[in-house]
Short mmCIF file of N, CA and C in Angstrom, two decimals:
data_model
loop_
_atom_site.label_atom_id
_atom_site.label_comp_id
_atom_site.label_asym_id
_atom_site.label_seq_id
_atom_site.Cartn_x
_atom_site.Cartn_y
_atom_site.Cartn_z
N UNK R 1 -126.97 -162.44 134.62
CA UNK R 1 -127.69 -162.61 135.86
C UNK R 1 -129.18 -162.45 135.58
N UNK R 2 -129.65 -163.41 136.36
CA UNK R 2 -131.48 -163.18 136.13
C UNK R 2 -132.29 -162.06 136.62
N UNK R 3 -133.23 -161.16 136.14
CA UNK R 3 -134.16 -160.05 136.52
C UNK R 3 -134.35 -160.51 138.08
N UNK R 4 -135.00 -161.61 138.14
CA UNK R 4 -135.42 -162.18 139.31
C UNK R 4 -134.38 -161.75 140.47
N UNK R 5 -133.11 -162.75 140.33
CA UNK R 5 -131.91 -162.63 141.11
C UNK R 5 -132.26 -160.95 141.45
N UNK R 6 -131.24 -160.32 140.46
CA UNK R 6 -131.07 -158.87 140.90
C UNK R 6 -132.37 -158.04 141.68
N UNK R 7 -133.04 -158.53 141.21
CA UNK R 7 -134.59 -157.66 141.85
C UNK R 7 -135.01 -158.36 143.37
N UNK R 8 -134.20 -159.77 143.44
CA UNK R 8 -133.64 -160.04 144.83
C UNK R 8 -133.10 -159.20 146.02
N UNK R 9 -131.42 -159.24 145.06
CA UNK R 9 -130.62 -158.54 145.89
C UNK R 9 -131.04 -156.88 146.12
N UNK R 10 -131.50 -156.29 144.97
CA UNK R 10 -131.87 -155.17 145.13
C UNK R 10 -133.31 -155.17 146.84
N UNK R 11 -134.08 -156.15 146.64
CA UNK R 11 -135.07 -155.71 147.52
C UNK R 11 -134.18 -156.01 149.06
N UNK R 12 -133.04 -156.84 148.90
CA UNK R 12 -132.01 -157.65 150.41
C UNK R 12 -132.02 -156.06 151.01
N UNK R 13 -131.00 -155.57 149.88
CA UNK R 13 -130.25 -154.04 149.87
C UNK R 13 -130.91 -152.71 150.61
N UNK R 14 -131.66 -153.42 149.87
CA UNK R 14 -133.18 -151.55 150.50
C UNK R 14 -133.51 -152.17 151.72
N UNK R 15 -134.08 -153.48 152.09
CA UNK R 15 -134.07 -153.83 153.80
C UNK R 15 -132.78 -153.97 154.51
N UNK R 16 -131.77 -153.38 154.20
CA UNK R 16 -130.51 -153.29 154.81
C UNK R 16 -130.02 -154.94 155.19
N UNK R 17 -130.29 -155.78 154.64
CA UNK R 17 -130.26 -157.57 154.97
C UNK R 17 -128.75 -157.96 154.71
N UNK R 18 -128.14 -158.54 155.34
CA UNK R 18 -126.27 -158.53 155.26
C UNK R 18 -126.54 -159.28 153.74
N UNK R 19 -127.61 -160.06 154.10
CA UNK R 19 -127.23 -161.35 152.65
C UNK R 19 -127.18 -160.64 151.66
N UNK R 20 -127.24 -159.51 151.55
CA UNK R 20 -127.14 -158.70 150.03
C UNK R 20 -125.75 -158.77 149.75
N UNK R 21 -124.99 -158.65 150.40
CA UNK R 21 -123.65 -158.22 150.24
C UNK R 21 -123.07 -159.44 149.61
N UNK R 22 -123.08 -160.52 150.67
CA UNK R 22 -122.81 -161.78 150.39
C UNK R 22 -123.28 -162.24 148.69
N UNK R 23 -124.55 -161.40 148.33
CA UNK R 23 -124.81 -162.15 146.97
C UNK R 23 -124.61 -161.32 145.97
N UNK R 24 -124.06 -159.89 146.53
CA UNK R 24 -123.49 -159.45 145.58
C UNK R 24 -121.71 -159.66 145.13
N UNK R 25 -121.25 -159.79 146.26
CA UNK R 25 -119.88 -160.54 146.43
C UNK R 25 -119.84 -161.98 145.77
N UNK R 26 -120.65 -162.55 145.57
CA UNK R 26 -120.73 -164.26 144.57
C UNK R 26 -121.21 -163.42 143.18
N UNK R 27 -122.29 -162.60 143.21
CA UNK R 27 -122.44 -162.52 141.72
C UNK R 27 -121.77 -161.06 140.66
N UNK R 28 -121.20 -160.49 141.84
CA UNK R 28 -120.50 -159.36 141.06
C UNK R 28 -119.19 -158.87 141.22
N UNK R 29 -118.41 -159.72 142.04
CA UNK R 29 -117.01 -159.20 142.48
C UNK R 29 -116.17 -159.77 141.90
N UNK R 30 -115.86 -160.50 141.17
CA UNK R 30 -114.89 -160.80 140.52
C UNK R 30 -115.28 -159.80 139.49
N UNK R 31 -115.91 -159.38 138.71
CA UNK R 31 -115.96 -157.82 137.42
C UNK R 31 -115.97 -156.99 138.06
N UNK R 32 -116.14 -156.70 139.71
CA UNK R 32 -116.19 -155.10 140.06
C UNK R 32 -114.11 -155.36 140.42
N UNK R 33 -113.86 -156.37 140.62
CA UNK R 33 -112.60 -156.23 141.06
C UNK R 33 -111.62 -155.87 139.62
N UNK R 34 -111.89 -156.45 138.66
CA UNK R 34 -111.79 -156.36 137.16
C UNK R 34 -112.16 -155.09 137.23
N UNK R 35 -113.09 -154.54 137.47
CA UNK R 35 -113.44 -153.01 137.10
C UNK R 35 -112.09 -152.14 138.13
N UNK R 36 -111.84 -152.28 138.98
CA UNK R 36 -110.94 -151.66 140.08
C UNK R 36 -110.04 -151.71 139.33
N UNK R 37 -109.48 -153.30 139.13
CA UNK R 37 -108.16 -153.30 138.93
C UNK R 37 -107.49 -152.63 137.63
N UNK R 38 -108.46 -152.66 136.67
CA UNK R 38 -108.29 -151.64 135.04
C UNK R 38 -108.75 -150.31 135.50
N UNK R 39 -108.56 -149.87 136.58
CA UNK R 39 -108.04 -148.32 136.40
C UNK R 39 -107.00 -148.14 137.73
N UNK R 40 -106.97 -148.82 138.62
CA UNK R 40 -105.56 -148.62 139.78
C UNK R 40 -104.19 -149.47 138.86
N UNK R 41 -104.60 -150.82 138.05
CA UNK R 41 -103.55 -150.96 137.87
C UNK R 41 -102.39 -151.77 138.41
N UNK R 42 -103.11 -152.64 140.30
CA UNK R 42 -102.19 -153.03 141.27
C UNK R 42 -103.30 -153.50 142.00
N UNK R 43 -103.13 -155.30 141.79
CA UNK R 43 -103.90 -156.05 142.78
C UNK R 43 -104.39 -155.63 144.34
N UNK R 44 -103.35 -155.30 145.12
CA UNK R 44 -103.52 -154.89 146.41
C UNK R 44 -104.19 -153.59 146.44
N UNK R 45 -104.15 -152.88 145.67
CA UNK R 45 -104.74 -151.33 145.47
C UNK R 45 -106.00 -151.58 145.10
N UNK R 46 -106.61 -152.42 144.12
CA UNK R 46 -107.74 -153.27 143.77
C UNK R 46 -108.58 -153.70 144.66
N UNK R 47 -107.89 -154.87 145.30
CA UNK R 47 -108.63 -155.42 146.12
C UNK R 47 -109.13 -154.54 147.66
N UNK R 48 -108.52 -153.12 148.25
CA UNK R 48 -108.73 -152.55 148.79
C UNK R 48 -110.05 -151.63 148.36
N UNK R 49 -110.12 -150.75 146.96
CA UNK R 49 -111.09 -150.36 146.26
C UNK R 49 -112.00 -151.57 146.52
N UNK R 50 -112.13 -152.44 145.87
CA UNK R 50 -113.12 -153.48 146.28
C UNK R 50 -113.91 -153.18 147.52
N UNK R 51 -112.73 -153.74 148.88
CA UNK R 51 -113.53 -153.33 149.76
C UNK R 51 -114.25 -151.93 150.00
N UNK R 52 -113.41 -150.85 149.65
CA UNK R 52 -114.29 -149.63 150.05
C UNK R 52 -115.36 -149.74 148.85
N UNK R 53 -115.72 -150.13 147.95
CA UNK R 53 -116.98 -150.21 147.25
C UNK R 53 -118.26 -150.49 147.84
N UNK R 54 -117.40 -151.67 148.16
CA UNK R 54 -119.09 -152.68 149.22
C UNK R 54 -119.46 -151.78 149.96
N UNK R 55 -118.38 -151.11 150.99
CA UNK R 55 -118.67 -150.18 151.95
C UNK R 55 -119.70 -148.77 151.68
N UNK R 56 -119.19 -148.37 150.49
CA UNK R 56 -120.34 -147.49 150.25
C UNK R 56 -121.74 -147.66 149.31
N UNK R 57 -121.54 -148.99 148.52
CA UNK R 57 -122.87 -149.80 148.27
C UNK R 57 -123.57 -150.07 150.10
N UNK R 58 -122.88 -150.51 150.37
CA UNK R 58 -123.85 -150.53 151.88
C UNK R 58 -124.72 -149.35 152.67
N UNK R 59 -123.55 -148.50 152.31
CA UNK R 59 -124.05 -147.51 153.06
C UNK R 59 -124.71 -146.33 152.20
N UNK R 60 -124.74 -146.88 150.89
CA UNK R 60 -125.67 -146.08 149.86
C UNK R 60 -127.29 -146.60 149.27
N UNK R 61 -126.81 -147.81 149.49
CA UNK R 61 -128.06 -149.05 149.46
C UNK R 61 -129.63 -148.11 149.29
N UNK R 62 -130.14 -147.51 150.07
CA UNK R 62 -131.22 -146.94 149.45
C UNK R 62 -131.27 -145.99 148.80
N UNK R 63 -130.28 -145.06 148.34
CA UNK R 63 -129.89 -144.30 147.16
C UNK R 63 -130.36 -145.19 145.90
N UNK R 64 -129.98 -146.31 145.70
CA UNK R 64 -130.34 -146.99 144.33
C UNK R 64 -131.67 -147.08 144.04
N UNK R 65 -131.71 -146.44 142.74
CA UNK R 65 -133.09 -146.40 142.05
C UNK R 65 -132.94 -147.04 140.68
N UNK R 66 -133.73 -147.98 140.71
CA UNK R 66 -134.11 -148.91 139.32
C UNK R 66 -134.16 -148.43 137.96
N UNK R 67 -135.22 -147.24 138.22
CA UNK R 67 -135.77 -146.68 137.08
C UNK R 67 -134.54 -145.90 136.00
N UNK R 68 -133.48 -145.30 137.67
CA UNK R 68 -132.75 -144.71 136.75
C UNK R 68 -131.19 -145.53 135.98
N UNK R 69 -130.97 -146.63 136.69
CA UNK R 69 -129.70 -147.29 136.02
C UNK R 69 -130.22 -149.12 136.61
N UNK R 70 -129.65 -150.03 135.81
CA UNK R 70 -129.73 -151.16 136.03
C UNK R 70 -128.06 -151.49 137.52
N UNK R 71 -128.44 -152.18 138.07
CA UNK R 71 -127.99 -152.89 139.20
C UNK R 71 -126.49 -152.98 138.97
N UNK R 72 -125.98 -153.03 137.92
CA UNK R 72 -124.80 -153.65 137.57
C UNK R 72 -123.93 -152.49 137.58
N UNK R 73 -125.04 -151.40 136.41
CA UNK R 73 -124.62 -149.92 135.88
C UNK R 73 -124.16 -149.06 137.43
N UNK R 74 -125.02 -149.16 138.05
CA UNK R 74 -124.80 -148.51 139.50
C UNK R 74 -123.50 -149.11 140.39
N UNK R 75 -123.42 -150.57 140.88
CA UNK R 75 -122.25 -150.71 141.06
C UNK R 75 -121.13 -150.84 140.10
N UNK R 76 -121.27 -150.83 139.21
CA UNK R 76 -120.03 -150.13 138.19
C UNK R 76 -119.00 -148.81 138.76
N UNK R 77 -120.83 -148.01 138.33
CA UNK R 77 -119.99 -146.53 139.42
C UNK R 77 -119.54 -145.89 140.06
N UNK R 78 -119.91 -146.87 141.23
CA UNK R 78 -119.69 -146.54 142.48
C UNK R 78 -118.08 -147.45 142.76
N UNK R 79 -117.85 -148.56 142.09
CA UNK R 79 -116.14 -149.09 142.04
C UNK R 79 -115.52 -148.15 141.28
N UNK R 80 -116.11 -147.68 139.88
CA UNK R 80 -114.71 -147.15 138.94
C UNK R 80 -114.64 -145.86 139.59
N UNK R 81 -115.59 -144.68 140.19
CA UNK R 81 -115.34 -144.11 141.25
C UNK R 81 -114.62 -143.86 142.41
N UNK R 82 -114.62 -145.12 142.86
CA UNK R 82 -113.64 -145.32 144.19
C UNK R 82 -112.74 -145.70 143.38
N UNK R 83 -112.14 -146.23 142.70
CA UNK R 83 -111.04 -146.51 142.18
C UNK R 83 -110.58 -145.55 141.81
N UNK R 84 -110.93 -144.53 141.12
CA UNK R 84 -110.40 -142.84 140.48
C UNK R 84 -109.58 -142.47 141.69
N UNK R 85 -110.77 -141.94 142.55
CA UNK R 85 -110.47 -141.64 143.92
C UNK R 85 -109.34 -142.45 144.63
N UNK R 86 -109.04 -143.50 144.29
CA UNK R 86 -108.01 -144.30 145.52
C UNK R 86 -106.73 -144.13 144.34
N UNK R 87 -106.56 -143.90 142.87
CA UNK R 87 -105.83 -143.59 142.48
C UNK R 87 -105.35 -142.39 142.78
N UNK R 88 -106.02 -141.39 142.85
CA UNK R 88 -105.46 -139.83 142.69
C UNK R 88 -105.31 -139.99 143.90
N UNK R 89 -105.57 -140.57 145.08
CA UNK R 89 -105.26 -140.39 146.82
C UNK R 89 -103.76 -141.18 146.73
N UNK R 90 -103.61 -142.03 146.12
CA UNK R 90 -101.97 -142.86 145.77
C UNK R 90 -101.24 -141.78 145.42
N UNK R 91 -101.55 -141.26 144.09
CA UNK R 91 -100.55 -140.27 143.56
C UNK R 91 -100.34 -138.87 143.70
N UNK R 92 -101.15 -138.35 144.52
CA UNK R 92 -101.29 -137.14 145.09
C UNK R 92 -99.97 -137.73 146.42
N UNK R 93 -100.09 -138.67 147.04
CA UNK R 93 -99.13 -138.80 148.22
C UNK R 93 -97.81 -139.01 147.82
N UNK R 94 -97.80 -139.41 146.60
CA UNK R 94 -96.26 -140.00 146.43
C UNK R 94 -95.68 -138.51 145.37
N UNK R 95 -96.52 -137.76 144.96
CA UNK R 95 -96.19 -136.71 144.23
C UNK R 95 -95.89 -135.44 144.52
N UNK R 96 -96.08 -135.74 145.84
CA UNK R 96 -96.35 -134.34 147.43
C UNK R 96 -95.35 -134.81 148.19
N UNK R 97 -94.67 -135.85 148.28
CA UNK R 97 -93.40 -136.12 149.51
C UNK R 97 -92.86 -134.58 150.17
N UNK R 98 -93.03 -134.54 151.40
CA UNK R 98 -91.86 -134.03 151.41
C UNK R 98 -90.59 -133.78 151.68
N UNK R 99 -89.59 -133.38 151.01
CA UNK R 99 -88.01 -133.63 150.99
C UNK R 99 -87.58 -132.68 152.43
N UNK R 100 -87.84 -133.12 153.80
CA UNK R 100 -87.63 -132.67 154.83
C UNK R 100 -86.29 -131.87 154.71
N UNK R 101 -84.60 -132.23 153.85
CA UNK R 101 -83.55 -131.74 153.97
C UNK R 101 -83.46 -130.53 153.30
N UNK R 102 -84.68 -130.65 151.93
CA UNK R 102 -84.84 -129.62 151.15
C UNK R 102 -85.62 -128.25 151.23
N UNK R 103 -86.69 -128.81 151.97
CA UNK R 103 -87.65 -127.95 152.20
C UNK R 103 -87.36 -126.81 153.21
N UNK R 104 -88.04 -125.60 152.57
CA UNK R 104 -87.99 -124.55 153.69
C UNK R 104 -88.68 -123.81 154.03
N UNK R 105 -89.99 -124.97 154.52
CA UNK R 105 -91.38 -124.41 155.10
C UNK R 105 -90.88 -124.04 156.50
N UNK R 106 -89.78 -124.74 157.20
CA UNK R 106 -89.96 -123.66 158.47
C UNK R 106 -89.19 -122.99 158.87
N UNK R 107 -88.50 -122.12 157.18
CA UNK R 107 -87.91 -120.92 157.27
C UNK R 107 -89.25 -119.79 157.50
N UNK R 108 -90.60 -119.97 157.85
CA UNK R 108 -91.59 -119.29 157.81
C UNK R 108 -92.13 -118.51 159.12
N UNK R 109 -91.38 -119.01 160.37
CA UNK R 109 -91.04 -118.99 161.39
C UNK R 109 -92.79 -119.54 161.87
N UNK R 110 -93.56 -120.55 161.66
CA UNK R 110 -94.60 -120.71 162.31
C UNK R 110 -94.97 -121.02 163.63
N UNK R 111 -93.57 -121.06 164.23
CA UNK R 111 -93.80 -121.73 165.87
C UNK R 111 -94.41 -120.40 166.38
N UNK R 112 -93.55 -119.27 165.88
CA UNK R 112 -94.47 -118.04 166.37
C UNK R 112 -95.61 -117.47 166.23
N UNK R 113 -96.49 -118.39 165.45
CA UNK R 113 -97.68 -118.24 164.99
C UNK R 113 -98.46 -118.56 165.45
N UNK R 114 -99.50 -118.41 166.58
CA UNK R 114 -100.48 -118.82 167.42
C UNK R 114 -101.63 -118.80 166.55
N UNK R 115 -102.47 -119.66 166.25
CA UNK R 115 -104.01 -119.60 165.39
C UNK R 115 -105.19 -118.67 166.28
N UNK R 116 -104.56 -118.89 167.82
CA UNK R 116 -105.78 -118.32 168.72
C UNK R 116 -105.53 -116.77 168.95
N UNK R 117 -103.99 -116.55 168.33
CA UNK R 117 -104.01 -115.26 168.58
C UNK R 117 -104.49 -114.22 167.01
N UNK R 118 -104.57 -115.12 166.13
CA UNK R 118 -105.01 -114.71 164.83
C UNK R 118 -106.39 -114.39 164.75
N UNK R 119 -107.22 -114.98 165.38
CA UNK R 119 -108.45 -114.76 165.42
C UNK R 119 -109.10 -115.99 164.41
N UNK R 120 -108.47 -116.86 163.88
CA UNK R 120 -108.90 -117.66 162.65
C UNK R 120 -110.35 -118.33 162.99
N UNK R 121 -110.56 -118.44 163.97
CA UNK R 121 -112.12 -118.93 163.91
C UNK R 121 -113.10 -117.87 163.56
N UNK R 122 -112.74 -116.65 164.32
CA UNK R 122 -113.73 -115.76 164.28
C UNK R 122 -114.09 -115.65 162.41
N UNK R 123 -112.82 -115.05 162.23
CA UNK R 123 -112.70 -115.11 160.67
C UNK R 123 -112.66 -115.91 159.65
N UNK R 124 -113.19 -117.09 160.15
CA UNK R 124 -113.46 -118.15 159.42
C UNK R 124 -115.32 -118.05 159.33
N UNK R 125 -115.56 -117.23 160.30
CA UNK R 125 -116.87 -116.77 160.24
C UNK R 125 -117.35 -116.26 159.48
N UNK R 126 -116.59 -115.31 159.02
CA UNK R 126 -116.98 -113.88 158.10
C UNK R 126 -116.81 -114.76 156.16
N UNK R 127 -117.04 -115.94 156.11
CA UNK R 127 -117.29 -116.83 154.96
C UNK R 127 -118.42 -117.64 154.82
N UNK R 128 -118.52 -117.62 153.95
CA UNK R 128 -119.81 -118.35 153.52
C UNK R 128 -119.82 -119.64 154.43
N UNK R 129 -120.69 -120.35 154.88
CA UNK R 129 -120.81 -121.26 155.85
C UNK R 129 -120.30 -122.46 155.05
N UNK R 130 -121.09 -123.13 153.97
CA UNK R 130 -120.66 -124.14 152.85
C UNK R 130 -118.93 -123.73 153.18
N UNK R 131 -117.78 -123.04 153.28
CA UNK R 131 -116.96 -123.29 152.57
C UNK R 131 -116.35 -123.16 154.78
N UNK R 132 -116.99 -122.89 155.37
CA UNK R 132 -116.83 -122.58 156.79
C UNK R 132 -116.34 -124.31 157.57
N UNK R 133 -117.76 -125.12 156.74
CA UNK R 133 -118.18 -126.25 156.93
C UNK R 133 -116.70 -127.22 156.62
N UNK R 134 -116.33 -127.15 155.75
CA UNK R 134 -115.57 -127.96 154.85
C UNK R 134 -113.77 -127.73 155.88
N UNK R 135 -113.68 -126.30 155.98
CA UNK R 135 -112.17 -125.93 156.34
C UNK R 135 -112.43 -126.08 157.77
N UNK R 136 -113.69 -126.18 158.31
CA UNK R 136 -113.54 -126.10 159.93
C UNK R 136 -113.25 -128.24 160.02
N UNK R 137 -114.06 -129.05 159.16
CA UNK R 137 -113.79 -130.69 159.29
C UNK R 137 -112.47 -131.13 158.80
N UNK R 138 -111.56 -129.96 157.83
CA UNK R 138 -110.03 -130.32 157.59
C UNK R 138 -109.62 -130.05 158.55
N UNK R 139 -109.30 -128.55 158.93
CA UNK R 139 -108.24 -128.15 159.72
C UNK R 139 -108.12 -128.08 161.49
N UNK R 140 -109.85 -127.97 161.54
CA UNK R 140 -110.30 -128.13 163.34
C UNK R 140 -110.49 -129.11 163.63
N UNK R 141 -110.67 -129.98 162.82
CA UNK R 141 -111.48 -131.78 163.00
C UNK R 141 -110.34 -132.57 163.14
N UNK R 142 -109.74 -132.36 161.68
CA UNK R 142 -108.12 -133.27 160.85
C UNK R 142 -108.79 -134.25 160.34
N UNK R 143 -109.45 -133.97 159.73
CA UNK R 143 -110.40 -135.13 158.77
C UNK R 143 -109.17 -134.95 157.45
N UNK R 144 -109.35 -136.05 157.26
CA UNK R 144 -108.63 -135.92 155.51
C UNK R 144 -109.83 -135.85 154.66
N UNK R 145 -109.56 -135.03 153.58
CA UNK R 145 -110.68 -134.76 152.44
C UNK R 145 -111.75 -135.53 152.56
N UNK R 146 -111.51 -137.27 151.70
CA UNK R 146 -112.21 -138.18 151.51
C UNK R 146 -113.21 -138.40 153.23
N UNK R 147 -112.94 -138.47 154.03
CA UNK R 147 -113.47 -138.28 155.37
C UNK R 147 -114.17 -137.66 155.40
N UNK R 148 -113.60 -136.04 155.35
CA UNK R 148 -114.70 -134.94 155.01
C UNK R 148 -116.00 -135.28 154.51
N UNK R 149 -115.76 -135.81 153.14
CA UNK R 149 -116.52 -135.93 151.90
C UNK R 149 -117.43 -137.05 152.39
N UNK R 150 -117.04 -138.43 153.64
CA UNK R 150 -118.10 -139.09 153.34
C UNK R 150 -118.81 -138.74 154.97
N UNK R 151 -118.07 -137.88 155.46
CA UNK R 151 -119.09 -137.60 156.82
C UNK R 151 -120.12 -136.70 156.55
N UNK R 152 -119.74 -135.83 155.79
CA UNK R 152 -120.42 -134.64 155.09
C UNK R 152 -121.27 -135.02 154.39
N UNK R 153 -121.48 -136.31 153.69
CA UNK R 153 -122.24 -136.53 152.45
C UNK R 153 -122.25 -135.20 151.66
N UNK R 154 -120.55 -135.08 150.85
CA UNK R 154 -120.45 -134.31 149.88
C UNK R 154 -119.94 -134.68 148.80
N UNK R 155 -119.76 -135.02 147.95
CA UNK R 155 -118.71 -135.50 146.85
C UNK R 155 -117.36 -135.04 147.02
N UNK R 156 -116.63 -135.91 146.70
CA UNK R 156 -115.01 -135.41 147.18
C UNK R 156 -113.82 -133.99 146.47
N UNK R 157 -114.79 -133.92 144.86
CA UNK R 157 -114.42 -133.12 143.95
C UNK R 157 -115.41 -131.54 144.92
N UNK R 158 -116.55 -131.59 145.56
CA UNK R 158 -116.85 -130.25 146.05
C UNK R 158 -115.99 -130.29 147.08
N UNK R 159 -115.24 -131.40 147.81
CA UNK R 159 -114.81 -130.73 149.37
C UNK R 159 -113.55 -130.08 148.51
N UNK R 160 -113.31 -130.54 147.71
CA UNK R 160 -112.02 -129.94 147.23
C UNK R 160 -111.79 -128.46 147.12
N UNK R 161 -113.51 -128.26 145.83
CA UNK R 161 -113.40 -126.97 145.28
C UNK R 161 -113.45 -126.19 146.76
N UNK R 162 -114.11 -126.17 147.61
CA UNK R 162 -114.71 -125.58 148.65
C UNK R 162 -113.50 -125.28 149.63
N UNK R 163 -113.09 -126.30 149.82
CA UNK R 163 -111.50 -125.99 150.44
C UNK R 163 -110.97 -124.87 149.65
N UNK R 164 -110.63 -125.02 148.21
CA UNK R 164 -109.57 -123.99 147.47
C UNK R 164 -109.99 -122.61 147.53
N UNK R 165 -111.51 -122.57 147.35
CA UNK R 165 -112.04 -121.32 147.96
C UNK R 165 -111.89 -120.86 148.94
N UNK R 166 -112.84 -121.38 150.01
CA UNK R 166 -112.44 -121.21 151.18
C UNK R 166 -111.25 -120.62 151.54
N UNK R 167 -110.06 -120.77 151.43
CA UNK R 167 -108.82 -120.59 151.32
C UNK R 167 -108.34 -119.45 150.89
N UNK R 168 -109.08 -119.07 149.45
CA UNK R 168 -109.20 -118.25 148.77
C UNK R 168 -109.51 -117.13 149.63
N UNK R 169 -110.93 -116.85 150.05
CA UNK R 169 -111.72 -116.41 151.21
C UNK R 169 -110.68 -115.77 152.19
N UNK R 170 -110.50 -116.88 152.78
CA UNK R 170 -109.49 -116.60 154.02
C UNK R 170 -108.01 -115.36 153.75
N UNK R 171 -107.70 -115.76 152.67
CA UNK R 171 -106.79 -115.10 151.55
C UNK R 171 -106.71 -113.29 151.70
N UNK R 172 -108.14 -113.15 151.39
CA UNK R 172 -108.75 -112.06 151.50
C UNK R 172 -108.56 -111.39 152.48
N UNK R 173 -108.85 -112.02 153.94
CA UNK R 173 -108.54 -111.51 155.05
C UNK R 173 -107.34 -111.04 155.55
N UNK R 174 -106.44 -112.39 155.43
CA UNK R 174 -105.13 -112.53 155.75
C UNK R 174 -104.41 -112.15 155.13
N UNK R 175 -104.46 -111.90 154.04
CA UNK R 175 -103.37 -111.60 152.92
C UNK R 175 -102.48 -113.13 152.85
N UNK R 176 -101.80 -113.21 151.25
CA UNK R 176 -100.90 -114.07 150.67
C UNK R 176 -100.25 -114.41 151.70
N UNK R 177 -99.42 -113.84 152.66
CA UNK R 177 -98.39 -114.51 153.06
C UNK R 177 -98.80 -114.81 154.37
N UNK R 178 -99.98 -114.61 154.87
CA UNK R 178 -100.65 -115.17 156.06
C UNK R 178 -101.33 -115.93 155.97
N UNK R 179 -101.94 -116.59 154.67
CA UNK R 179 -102.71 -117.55 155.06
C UNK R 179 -102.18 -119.15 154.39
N UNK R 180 -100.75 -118.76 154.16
CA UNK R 180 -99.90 -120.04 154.41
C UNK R 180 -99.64 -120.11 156.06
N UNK R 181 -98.91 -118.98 156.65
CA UNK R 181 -98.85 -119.11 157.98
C UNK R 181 -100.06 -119.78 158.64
N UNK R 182 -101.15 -119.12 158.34
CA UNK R 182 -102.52 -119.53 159.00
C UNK R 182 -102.82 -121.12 158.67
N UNK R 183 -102.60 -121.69 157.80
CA UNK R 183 -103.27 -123.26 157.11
C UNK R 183 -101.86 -123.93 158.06
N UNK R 184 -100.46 -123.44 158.10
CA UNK R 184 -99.68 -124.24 158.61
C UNK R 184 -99.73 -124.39 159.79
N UNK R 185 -99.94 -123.25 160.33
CA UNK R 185 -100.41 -123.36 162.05
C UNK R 185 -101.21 -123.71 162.63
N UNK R 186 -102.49 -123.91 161.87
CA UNK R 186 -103.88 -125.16 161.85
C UNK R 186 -103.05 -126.35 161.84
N UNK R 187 -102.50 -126.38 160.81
CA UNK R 187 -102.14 -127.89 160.43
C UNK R 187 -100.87 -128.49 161.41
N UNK R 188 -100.13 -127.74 162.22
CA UNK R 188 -99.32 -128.35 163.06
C UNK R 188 -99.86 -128.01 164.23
#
């Protein structure tokens, strides 16, 4: 691709101009889809990464800086990225089923578990706010992680750590066997 071209689309990009997309979709999507598809592995899984790429090239568009990576290098990253991410979100779901006949999460008795009578907000207080932030957009919101991560403008690997802490945190308060009760009774 020509300096010119790219130093095009790059200036489309930073004026937020749709035609960027469009000319990055003619001059780079068939290799960003190539880039998707050599790490998901599955056309339809691909071509979905694809789309969420553009989506956050769009909505990252003035994040890109010249000086520090060439045009190509940057959307590289930002597909084999989302592609990581849309892999481990595949196999995290199919590796987590759960065996409803087997399971005996509600030998735990959580119906009797009120969150409002626990106090869990208050004591969701008494934590560092960063990790306050993160467990109040999972469990009070019902954001899923990746959600979290792009409402938050956080990376998806901190909402993680921050959750496990957090948790951790909460741990403290509640003790071990309450703050499964506590995350399940949020969560239903």
């Amino acid at each position: 691709m020509s300096t010119l071209l790219e130093k095009h689309i790059v200036e489309l990009l930073q004026e937020r101009n749709e035609k960027a997309i469009s000319l990055l979709y003619e001059h780079y999507g068939d290799t960003l889809f190539g880039v998707a598809h050599k790490v998901v592995r599955n056309e339809e899984l691909a071509q979905d990464v694809l789309q969420e790429s553009f989506v956050k090239i769009w909505k990252k568009s003035d994040s890109y800086d010249s000086s520090k990576a060439k045009l190509f290098t940057w959307l590289f990253r930002i597909t084999r990225n989302t592609a990581i991410d849309k892999l481990r979100s595949v196999n995290t779901k199919t590796d987590k089923e759960i065996q409803m006949d087997v399971s005996d999460v509600y030998n735990l008795g959580v119906d009797s578990i009120k969150p409002e009578f626990m106090d869990v907000r208050e004591n969701l207080e008494k934590i560092e706010e960063k990790y306050q932030i993160v467990l109040d957009a999972l469990f009070f919101k019902g954001m899923t992680q990746q959600e979290a991560s792009d409402e938050l403008d956080i990376p998806l690997g901190t909402i993680k750590s921050r959750l496990k802490i957090g948790l951790r945190e909460l741990k403290k308060i509640y003790g071990p066997t309450m703050i499964a009760a506590v995350t399940l009774s949020i969560l239903l």
